[in-house]
Amino acid sequence: MKRYEEVAATIRQRMEHGLYRAGDRLPSIRELCGEFAVSISTVQTAYAGLEAERLIEARPKSGYYVLPRSAPPVLPGVTRPTQRPLDVSQWDHVLNLVGEPGAEHVISLGRGIPDVEAKTLKPLFQQLAALHRRGHAAGLKYDSLAGSPQLREQLARLASSSGCLLHPDDILITTGCQEALSIAIRTLTVPGDVVAVDSPSFYGSMQILKAHQLKAMEIPTDPQTGISQEALELALEQWPIKAIQITPTHNNPLGYTMPEARKRELVALAQRFDVAIIEDDIYGDLAYRAPRPRTLKSFDDDGRVLLCSSFSKTLIPSLRVGWIAPGRYRDQVMHMKYVSTGASATLPQLAVADFIGQGHYERHLRNVVRQYQRNLDVVLGWVQALFPLGTGVSYPQGGFLLWVEVKGLDSVRLNERMAASGIQIAPGSLFSASGKYRDCLRINYTQASSPMYDALVTVSREIALMQAEQAAEAV
Amino acid sequence: MKRYEEVAATIRQRMEHGLYRAGDRLPSIRELCGEFAVSISTVQTAYAGLEAERLIEARPKSGYYVLPRSAPPVLPGVTRPTQRPLDVSQWDHVLNLVGEPGAEHVISLGRGIPDVEAKTLKPLFQQLAALHRRGHAAGLKYDSLAGSPQLREQLARLASSSGCLLHPDDILITTGCQEALSIAIRTLTVPGDVVAVDSPSFYGSMQILKAHQLKAMEIPTDPQTGISQEALELALEQWPIKAIQITPTHNNPLGYTMPEARKRELVALAQRFDVAIIEDDIYGDLAYRAPRPRTLKSFDDDGRVLLCSSFSKTLIPSLRVGWIAPGRYRDQVMHMKYVSTGASATLPQLAVADFIGQGHYERHLRNVVRQYQRNLDVVLGWVQALFPLGTGVSYPQGGFLLWVEVKGLDSVRLNERMAASGIQIAPGSLFSASGKYRDCLRINYTQASSPMYDALVTVSREIALMQAEQAAEAV
Ligand SMILES: Cc1ncc(COP(=O)(O)O)c(C=O)c1O
Ligand SMILES: Cc1ncc(COP(=O)(O)O)c(C=O)c1O
């Protein structure tokens, strides 16, 4: 942490602990210079940062004052998706979001991309370079179909931190989490089958259902505790559901983590109805508080949970290194992996295995998690300050995605209208089979930079404009 | 080429042109030293090589003599697969071949792996290392879903050498050719559908059919001209075939290239019956004679051919960079690509694009193709010399795979019996839905080294032993 960040952090803490309250005048710059033994410019930078976060304000000729703490975010209520199995639509909008990487000048608030410029990634790049430079035969041919043993060993070791006892042979390496999910779905279903999903749900897994002519049974989901067990049970009684596909930890897009008791209940429910669970744990390691939450898999005693994950959110997406722990479905999943992409690329696996083995992974996680958590508070503050009154906001316990609900908003149109200004959001409708949640949007807060603030200002102005136009039309 | 290789090549040529005939005494070592202005050891090495190839023999105190040319290889006849759609079996045997990379000491005659130690690959490794070292943001996030424009441009340029006019947007990058094939099949079929295949056929694409509950209609195939048009037409009349899946150029495993006229006819036939063609061109660039053969795609005027390929056989498998030119199915294929693995890894694509753009790809092809062609003659000679009389052998016009038919052989048992000696072959039965071609095996001739020769000696001894045991049992 830089000096000015330390100063800001201390001030922030004192405000949180009530030492400085709303309306209080803060110590002068000179006083803080003395207290922290730092330069004037260091304190100025610290205060400027807190000002940008809307925590304090400068009053001309008077000094810095603590701003009133905004009310806790209004969380959107339990979702109310359609209560029958649906075909999945929305591909055109998803393609719009994921089709192109986004030009230099586009500010993508919408995509699920971590901070790929974090300093703590450096050893990974060095290792990747070293492995590729050598170009010796090992690592150039087809890898073991299950994936490099070195990486599977490290993954088995890491799994214990989520309460999971896995042997390296319980894990198969995939081409990203997307392949893990796709293989899981294809292993468990045939066209026409129904899959229960949390709702809203990651568009990538919803589109798998579409591609294979499956139906999505969207289950009402509480933005704090996750999928409704009661609604899921009703659905399981009523429909021939083959699998439950769910992201129970640091959910995308809602941010919640299911409490442990509910995770345990969910596994029991799946046992009772004898259905498989596809658990997407891709954000699981990005917990703001240690230890990281347990996986559903950790409660699975009869091998019905297929745990899917990757390093796309914790390291970098373009590695395309993911994995699946398929439980009792191992043989079918292995076959499906072979026919889907053959063995995965070897060198990225070896590089990641080394990165983990040498302790760089845990160091990197600590680094980015601290950053994301800090940014969450900043960006939350911005959204509350800028967006219309009554805007609902999620409060993630990990990851880097914020869910925002603006009553009456058409987020698809909002996105279209902002295309010209080079700002891209993820409209909420992507996360529903039938395009619900159109009044929501998902925001990436890996950065809490001033371009990010400016982008949110632009978004909020556009929203205000749209609301004004609507009001005018209504008259 | 090294000096001694040049000398050997010249002698070989003179024998081919009839300047030195069977039984002739060859020039003495001293004479050749004079003619080529090289050292004694150079000529000795050249003669030793030709001796290893069984082209000449040394007679003590007399000199080197040309050995009788063995009869032209006896090609196996037109194949006779079962004439109805079948479920695909053989996964356990395929897994046995592809599950593990093979320990250091295992000599894999069976796997389809190119020479990954070729010197001309070096610029690729350098470029890969350079790109990974930098670790800057471009190339770390999700790539364009269609793949890097740079690579698609190079691929479109290369396609013209196979008679194909492609725009970069006609091409989507995949995770190897396997993903291209898998996406093509899944785009075109639903469970229960029938797919026509050449027979024998690459086990990887056959297993795709198995994984998605499709049936394989195996079509009789001529080892010199490819799939029987007549048999295919009959099958198309009789069965609800959704797609024809075929490897028409440097076929795996048979080695043939369909003549241009037959390729044109095949596309016309597909048009007449309105079915799609999945063309696997993975060995297409490895032609022994320039220009490389045309693709089916080059005769396709209504977008029904889905051309699939990769750099796994021309560069290295573990890059996992492949592509598909899906014609009229582009939108569905794009969707299927997204749900299968998302965007592919960026940096390998950029490295390959540079490698091609800077002329390294064509240089590398010239290098390895020369090597494979030379090895073909050597290994063919070995097989003819070592294997039982009447053994049928293919005569590939490109690639590096030989198909060998030994009447009465059980190649699966052969493989099992040789496991202890660390030698692995590809049993012919892998290439059939129902395990036909058990009396065949596929041999990789990227190397014509003395360990390779020794391995073939071991294989042939084991075959002789098995035949002797059989004969004893029959008595
Ligand atoms: C919840 C979730 N699952 C899976 C994925 C896909 O991950 P990968 O890039 O590793 O294929 C994403 C990426 O956006 C995601 O958010
Ligand atoms: C004919 C054929 N098609 C496809 C493949 C798979 O290629 P890739 O490794 O690029 O997925 C192979 C590899 O063995 C092959 O021989």
mmCIF file of C-alpha atoms in Angstrom, chain B residues 138-364:
data_model
loop_
_atom_site.group_PDB
_atom_site.id
_atom_site.type_symbol
_atom_site.label_atom_id
_atom_site.label_comp_id
_atom_site.label_asym_id
_atom_site.label_seq_id
_atom_site.Cartn_x
_atom_site.Cartn_y
_atom_site.Cartn_z
ATOM 1 C CA ALA B 138 -4.282 -6.957 -24.636
ATOM 2 C CA GLY B 139 -4.300 -10.700 -24.916
ATOM 3 C CA LEU B 140 -5.139 -11.350 -21.275
ATOM 4 C CA LYS B 141 -8.853 -10.668 -21.332
ATOM 5 C CA TYR B 142 -11.472 -12.526 -23.360
ATOM 6 C CA ASP B 143 -10.613 -12.516 -27.033
ATOM 7 C CA SER B 144 -13.024 -11.806 -29.839
ATOM 8 C CA LEU B 145 -15.402 -14.757 -29.911
ATOM 9 C CA ALA B 146 -14.605 -15.447 -33.565
ATOM 10 C CA GLY B 147 -10.886 -15.419 -32.769
ATOM 11 C CA SER B 148 -8.080 -12.935 -33.304
ATOM 12 C CA PRO B 149 -8.498 -10.996 -36.553
ATOM 13 C CA GLN B 150 -4.757 -11.295 -37.208
ATOM 14 C CA LEU B 151 -4.924 -15.080 -37.315
ATOM 15 C CA ARG B 152 -8.150 -15.182 -39.301
ATOM 16 C CA GLU B 153 -6.541 -12.965 -41.920
ATOM 17 C CA GLN B 154 -3.585 -15.296 -42.265
ATOM 18 C CA LEU B 155 -5.897 -18.304 -42.477
ATOM 19 C CA ALA B 156 -7.971 -16.670 -45.196
ATOM 20 C CA ARG B 157 -4.756 -15.989 -47.094
ATOM 21 C CA LEU B 158 -3.562 -19.595 -46.706
ATOM 22 C CA ALA B 159 -6.955 -20.944 -47.777
ATOM 23 C CA SER B 160 -6.349 -19.660 -51.287
ATOM 24 C CA SER B 161 -3.638 -22.323 -51.703
ATOM 25 C CA SER B 162 -6.361 -24.963 -51.381
ATOM 26 C CA GLY B 163 -8.499 -23.213 -53.982
ATOM 27 C CA CYS B 164 -10.702 -21.540 -51.398
ATOM 28 C CA LEU B 165 -11.856 -17.951 -51.377
ATOM 29 C CA LEU B 166 -12.467 -17.140 -47.731
ATOM 30 C CA HIS B 167 -12.929 -13.835 -45.952
ATOM 31 C CA PRO B 168 -11.505 -13.620 -42.397
ATOM 32 C CA ASP B 169 -15.102 -13.366 -41.166
ATOM 33 C CA ASP B 170 -15.867 -16.750 -42.742
ATOM 34 C CA ILE B 171 -13.530 -18.333 -40.199
ATOM 35 C CA LEU B 172 -13.962 -18.969 -36.463
ATOM 36 C CA ILE B 173 -11.047 -20.003 -34.270
ATOM 37 C CA THR B 174 -11.578 -23.092 -32.118
ATOM 38 C CA THR B 175 -9.764 -25.048 -29.425
ATOM 39 C CA GLY B 176 -8.141 -27.481 -31.827
ATOM 40 C CA CYS B 177 -9.736 -29.333 -34.702
ATOM 41 C CA GLN B 178 -11.544 -31.541 -32.219
ATOM 42 C CA GLU B 179 -13.646 -28.602 -31.050
ATOM 43 C CA ALA B 180 -14.321 -27.612 -34.650
ATOM 44 C CA LEU B 181 -15.613 -31.118 -35.415
ATOM 45 C CA SER B 182 -17.568 -31.325 -32.187
ATOM 46 C CA ILE B 183 -19.248 -27.979 -32.786
ATOM 47 C CA ALA B 184 -20.055 -28.891 -36.375
ATOM 48 C CA ILE B 185 -21.690 -32.164 -35.357
ATOM 49 C CA ARG B 186 -23.665 -30.572 -32.537
ATOM 50 C CA THR B 187 -24.826 -27.774 -34.796
ATOM 51 C CA LEU B 188 -26.142 -30.171 -37.413
ATOM 52 C CA THR B 189 -27.720 -32.971 -35.408
ATOM 53 C CA VAL B 190 -29.943 -34.029 -32.545
ATOM 54 C CA PRO B 191 -29.646 -37.365 -30.713
ATOM 55 C CA GLY B 192 -30.724 -40.305 -32.839
ATOM 56 C CA ASP B 193 -29.610 -38.711 -36.110
ATOM 57 C CA VAL B 194 -27.400 -40.547 -38.580
ATOM 58 C CA VAL B 195 -24.037 -39.242 -39.800
ATOM 59 C CA ALA B 196 -22.282 -40.815 -42.792
ATOM 60 C CA VAL B 197 -18.531 -41.310 -42.351
ATOM 61 C CA ASP B 198 -15.673 -42.603 -44.449
ATOM 62 C CA SER B 199 -14.493 -45.955 -43.121
ATOM 63 C CA PRO B 200 -12.048 -46.414 -41.499
ATOM 64 C CA SER B 201 -12.510 -42.999 -39.909
ATOM 65 C CA PHE B 202 -10.661 -40.904 -37.302
ATOM 66 C CA TYR B 203 -11.683 -42.218 -33.883
ATOM 67 C CA GLY B 204 -11.973 -38.728 -32.417
ATOM 68 C CA SER B 205 -14.831 -37.768 -34.698
ATOM 69 C CA MET B 206 -16.481 -41.171 -34.291
ATOM 70 C CA GLN B 207 -16.477 -40.686 -30.525
ATOM 71 C CA ILE B 208 -18.279 -37.357 -30.964
ATOM 72 C CA LEU B 209 -21.137 -39.355 -32.473
ATOM 73 C CA LYS B 210 -21.125 -41.698 -29.499
ATOM 74 C CA ALA B 211 -21.132 -38.870 -26.957
ATOM 75 C CA HIS B 212 -24.174 -37.276 -28.564
ATOM 76 C CA GLN B 213 -26.157 -40.444 -29.193
ATOM 77 C CA LEU B 214 -25.783 -40.267 -32.948
ATOM 78 C CA LYS B 215 -25.429 -43.209 -35.281
ATOM 79 C CA ALA B 216 -22.536 -43.727 -37.680
ATOM 80 C CA MET B 217 -23.299 -44.897 -41.200
ATOM 81 C CA GLU B 218 -19.918 -46.196 -42.300
ATOM 82 C CA ILE B 219 -19.386 -45.961 -46.035
ATOM 83 C CA PRO B 220 -17.071 -48.329 -47.954
ATOM 84 C CA THR B 221 -13.888 -46.481 -48.790
ATOM 85 C CA ASP B 222 -11.234 -47.081 -51.408
ATOM 86 C CA PRO B 223 -7.736 -46.751 -49.956
ATOM 87 C CA GLN B 224 -6.631 -44.800 -53.000
ATOM 88 C CA THR B 225 -9.596 -42.647 -53.978
ATOM 89 C CA GLY B 226 -11.608 -42.407 -50.802
ATOM 90 C CA ILE B 227 -15.247 -42.771 -49.919
ATOM 91 C CA SER B 228 -17.338 -44.736 -52.423
ATOM 92 C CA GLN B 229 -19.698 -42.290 -54.075
ATOM 93 C CA GLU B 230 -21.993 -45.116 -55.114
ATOM 94 C CA ALA B 231 -22.270 -46.578 -51.633
ATOM 95 C CA LEU B 232 -22.764 -43.106 -50.203
ATOM 96 C CA GLU B 233 -25.562 -42.391 -52.643
ATOM 97 C CA LEU B 234 -27.307 -45.619 -51.706
ATOM 98 C CA ALA B 235 -26.995 -44.742 -48.026
ATOM 99 C CA LEU B 236 -28.355 -41.246 -48.610
ATOM 100 C CA GLU B 237 -31.362 -42.738 -50.365
ATOM 101 C CA GLN B 238 -31.982 -45.231 -47.629
ATOM 102 C CA TRP B 239 -31.263 -43.445 -44.355
ATOM 103 C CA PRO B 240 -32.103 -40.033 -42.900
ATOM 104 C CA ILE B 241 -28.505 -38.840 -42.985
ATOM 105 C CA LYS B 242 -27.929 -35.332 -41.583
ATOM 106 C CA ALA B 243 -24.281 -34.848 -42.428
ATOM 107 C CA ILE B 244 -21.301 -36.448 -44.132
ATOM 108 C CA GLN B 245 -18.170 -36.371 -41.989
ATOM 109 C CA ILE B 246 -15.021 -37.005 -43.973
ATOM 110 C CA THR B 247 -11.243 -36.463 -44.197
ATOM 111 C CA PRO B 248 -10.684 -36.296 -47.959
ATOM 112 C CA THR B 249 -7.061 -35.101 -48.041
ATOM 113 C CA HIS B 250 -4.186 -37.172 -46.630
ATOM 114 C CA ASN B 251 -6.791 -39.216 -44.896
ATOM 115 C CA ASN B 252 -6.347 -40.440 -41.358
ATOM 116 C CA PRO B 253 -5.805 -43.385 -41.233
ATOM 117 C CA LEU B 254 -5.665 -44.461 -44.898
ATOM 118 C CA GLY B 255 -3.413 -41.747 -46.287
ATOM 119 C CA TYR B 256 -5.216 -41.302 -49.635
ATOM 120 C CA THR B 257 -6.276 -38.017 -51.139
ATOM 121 C CA MET B 258 -9.528 -38.038 -53.064
ATOM 122 C CA PRO B 259 -8.955 -37.005 -56.694
ATOM 123 C CA GLU B 260 -10.303 -33.549 -57.504
ATOM 124 C CA ALA B 261 -13.048 -34.869 -59.740
ATOM 125 C CA ARG B 262 -14.349 -37.073 -56.948
ATOM 126 C CA LYS B 263 -14.260 -34.206 -54.522
ATOM 127 C CA ARG B 264 -16.350 -32.169 -56.908
ATOM 128 C CA GLU B 265 -18.797 -35.055 -57.322
ATOM 129 C CA LEU B 266 -19.085 -35.501 -53.577
ATOM 130 C CA VAL B 267 -20.098 -31.868 -53.091
ATOM 131 C CA ALA B 268 -22.629 -32.209 -55.912
ATOM 132 C CA LEU B 269 -24.039 -35.338 -54.282
ATOM 133 C CA ALA B 270 -24.423 -33.534 -50.956
ATOM 134 C CA GLN B 271 -26.237 -30.758 -52.777
ATOM 135 C CA ARG B 272 -28.563 -33.207 -54.466
ATOM 136 C CA PHE B 273 -29.536 -34.753 -51.125
ATOM 137 C CA ASP B 274 -29.319 -31.446 -49.285
ATOM 138 C CA VAL B 275 -26.990 -32.643 -46.545
ATOM 139 C CA ALA B 276 -24.077 -30.830 -44.965
ATOM 140 C CA ILE B 277 -20.460 -31.955 -45.264
ATOM 141 C CA ILE B 278 -18.036 -31.759 -42.365
ATOM 142 C CA GLU B 279 -14.619 -31.686 -44.006
ATOM 143 C CA ASP B 280 -11.663 -32.502 -41.775
ATOM 144 C CA ASP B 281 -8.593 -30.968 -43.437
ATOM 145 C CA ILE B 282 -6.162 -31.296 -40.548
ATOM 146 C CA TYR B 283 -3.449 -33.011 -42.638
ATOM 147 C CA GLY B 284 -4.212 -30.992 -45.791
ATOM 148 C CA ASP B 285 -1.133 -28.760 -45.668
ATOM 149 C CA LEU B 286 1.247 -31.711 -45.352
ATOM 150 C CA ALA B 287 1.256 -32.569 -49.086
ATOM 151 C CA TYR B 288 4.401 -34.211 -50.462
ATOM 152 C CA ARG B 289 3.959 -32.400 -53.762
ATOM 153 C CA ALA B 290 3.038 -28.754 -54.312
ATOM 154 C CA PRO B 291 0.457 -27.360 -54.763
ATOM 155 C CA ARG B 292 -1.441 -28.853 -51.874
ATOM 156 C CA PRO B 293 -4.726 -30.585 -52.896
ATOM 157 C CA ARG B 294 -7.945 -28.610 -53.094
ATOM 158 C CA THR B 295 -10.507 -28.856 -50.325
ATOM 159 C CA LEU B 296 -14.131 -29.934 -50.749
ATOM 160 C CA LYS B 297 -14.848 -26.449 -49.452
ATOM 161 C CA SER B 298 -13.285 -25.024 -52.609
ATOM 162 C CA PHE B 299 -16.069 -26.671 -54.651
ATOM 163 C CA ASP B 300 -18.809 -25.560 -52.278
ATOM 164 C CA ASP B 301 -20.979 -22.872 -53.818
ATOM 165 C CA ASP B 302 -23.873 -22.911 -51.366
ATOM 166 C CA GLY B 303 -22.121 -22.928 -48.006
ATOM 167 C CA ARG B 304 -22.905 -26.509 -47.018
ATOM 168 C CA VAL B 305 -19.325 -27.531 -46.272
ATOM 169 C CA LEU B 306 -18.032 -26.918 -42.751
ATOM 170 C CA LEU B 307 -14.262 -26.984 -43.115
ATOM 171 C CA CYS B 308 -12.468 -28.009 -39.903
ATOM 172 C CA SER B 309 -8.750 -27.903 -39.233
ATOM 173 C CA SER B 310 -5.983 -26.994 -36.800
ATOM 174 C CA PHE B 311 -2.244 -26.588 -36.380
ATOM 175 C CA SER B 312 -1.968 -29.767 -34.316
ATOM 176 C CA LYS B 313 -0.404 -31.773 -37.159
ATOM 177 C CA THR B 314 1.471 -28.991 -38.940
ATOM 178 C CA LEU B 315 2.919 -27.245 -35.852
ATOM 179 C CA ILE B 316 2.324 -28.683 -32.372
ATOM 180 C CA PRO B 317 -0.777 -30.272 -30.817
ATOM 181 C CA SER B 318 -0.603 -28.506 -27.470
ATOM 182 C CA LEU B 319 -1.193 -25.069 -29.015
ATOM 183 C CA ARG B 320 -4.844 -26.120 -29.265
ATOM 184 C CA VAL B 321 -5.422 -23.660 -32.100
ATOM 185 C CA GLY B 322 -7.905 -24.845 -34.681
ATOM 186 C CA TRP B 323 -10.562 -23.299 -36.865
ATOM 187 C CA ILE B 324 -13.803 -23.845 -38.675
ATOM 188 C CA ALA B 325 -15.127 -22.235 -41.838
ATOM 189 C CA PRO B 326 -18.817 -23.006 -41.282
ATOM 190 C CA GLY B 327 -20.364 -21.570 -44.435
ATOM 191 C CA ARG B 328 -24.074 -20.950 -44.072
ATOM 192 C CA TYR B 329 -24.057 -22.272 -40.505
ATOM 193 C CA ARG B 330 -21.947 -19.406 -39.183
ATOM 194 C CA ASP B 331 -24.473 -18.007 -36.696
ATOM 195 C CA GLN B 332 -25.304 -21.347 -35.100
ATOM 196 C CA VAL B 333 -21.642 -22.343 -35.027
ATOM 197 C CA MET B 334 -20.741 -19.041 -33.341
ATOM 198 C CA HIS B 335 -23.363 -19.700 -30.678
ATOM 199 C CA MET B 336 -22.122 -23.252 -30.196
ATOM 200 C CA LYS B 337 -18.542 -22.001 -29.927
ATOM 201 C CA TYR B 338 -19.577 -19.522 -27.235
ATOM 202 C CA VAL B 339 -21.351 -22.089 -25.112
ATOM 203 C CA SER B 340 -18.635 -24.712 -25.584
ATOM 204 C CA THR B 341 -15.501 -22.878 -24.435
ATOM 205 C CA GLY B 342 -16.133 -19.138 -24.792
ATOM 206 C CA ALA B 343 -13.416 -17.232 -26.629
ATOM 207 C CA SER B 344 -10.192 -19.153 -27.264
ATOM 208 C CA ALA B 345 -6.825 -18.259 -25.737
ATOM 209 C CA THR B 346 -5.418 -15.173 -27.444
ATOM 210 C CA LEU B 347 -1.649 -15.413 -27.241
ATOM 211 C CA PRO B 348 -1.202 -18.727 -29.084
ATOM 212 C CA GLN B 349 -3.331 -17.270 -31.872
ATOM 213 C CA LEU B 350 -1.197 -14.149 -32.097
ATOM 214 C CA ALA B 351 2.004 -16.190 -32.072
ATOM 215 C CA VAL B 352 0.795 -18.415 -34.904
ATOM 216 C CA ALA B 353 -0.409 -15.404 -36.889
ATOM 217 C CA ASP B 354 3.074 -13.907 -36.673
ATOM 218 C CA PHE B 355 4.700 -17.228 -37.492
ATOM 219 C CA ILE B 356 2.655 -17.452 -40.684
ATOM 220 C CA GLY B 357 2.942 -13.780 -41.547
ATOM 221 C CA GLN B 358 6.717 -13.878 -41.377
ATOM 222 C CA GLY B 359 6.981 -16.874 -43.702
ATOM 223 C CA HIS B 360 8.033 -19.325 -40.999
ATOM 224 C CA TYR B 361 5.003 -21.539 -41.540
ATOM 225 C CA GLU B 362 5.785 -22.259 -45.179
ATOM 226 C CA ARG B 363 9.449 -22.837 -44.377
ATOM 227 C CA HIS B 364 8.489 -25.222 -41.595
#
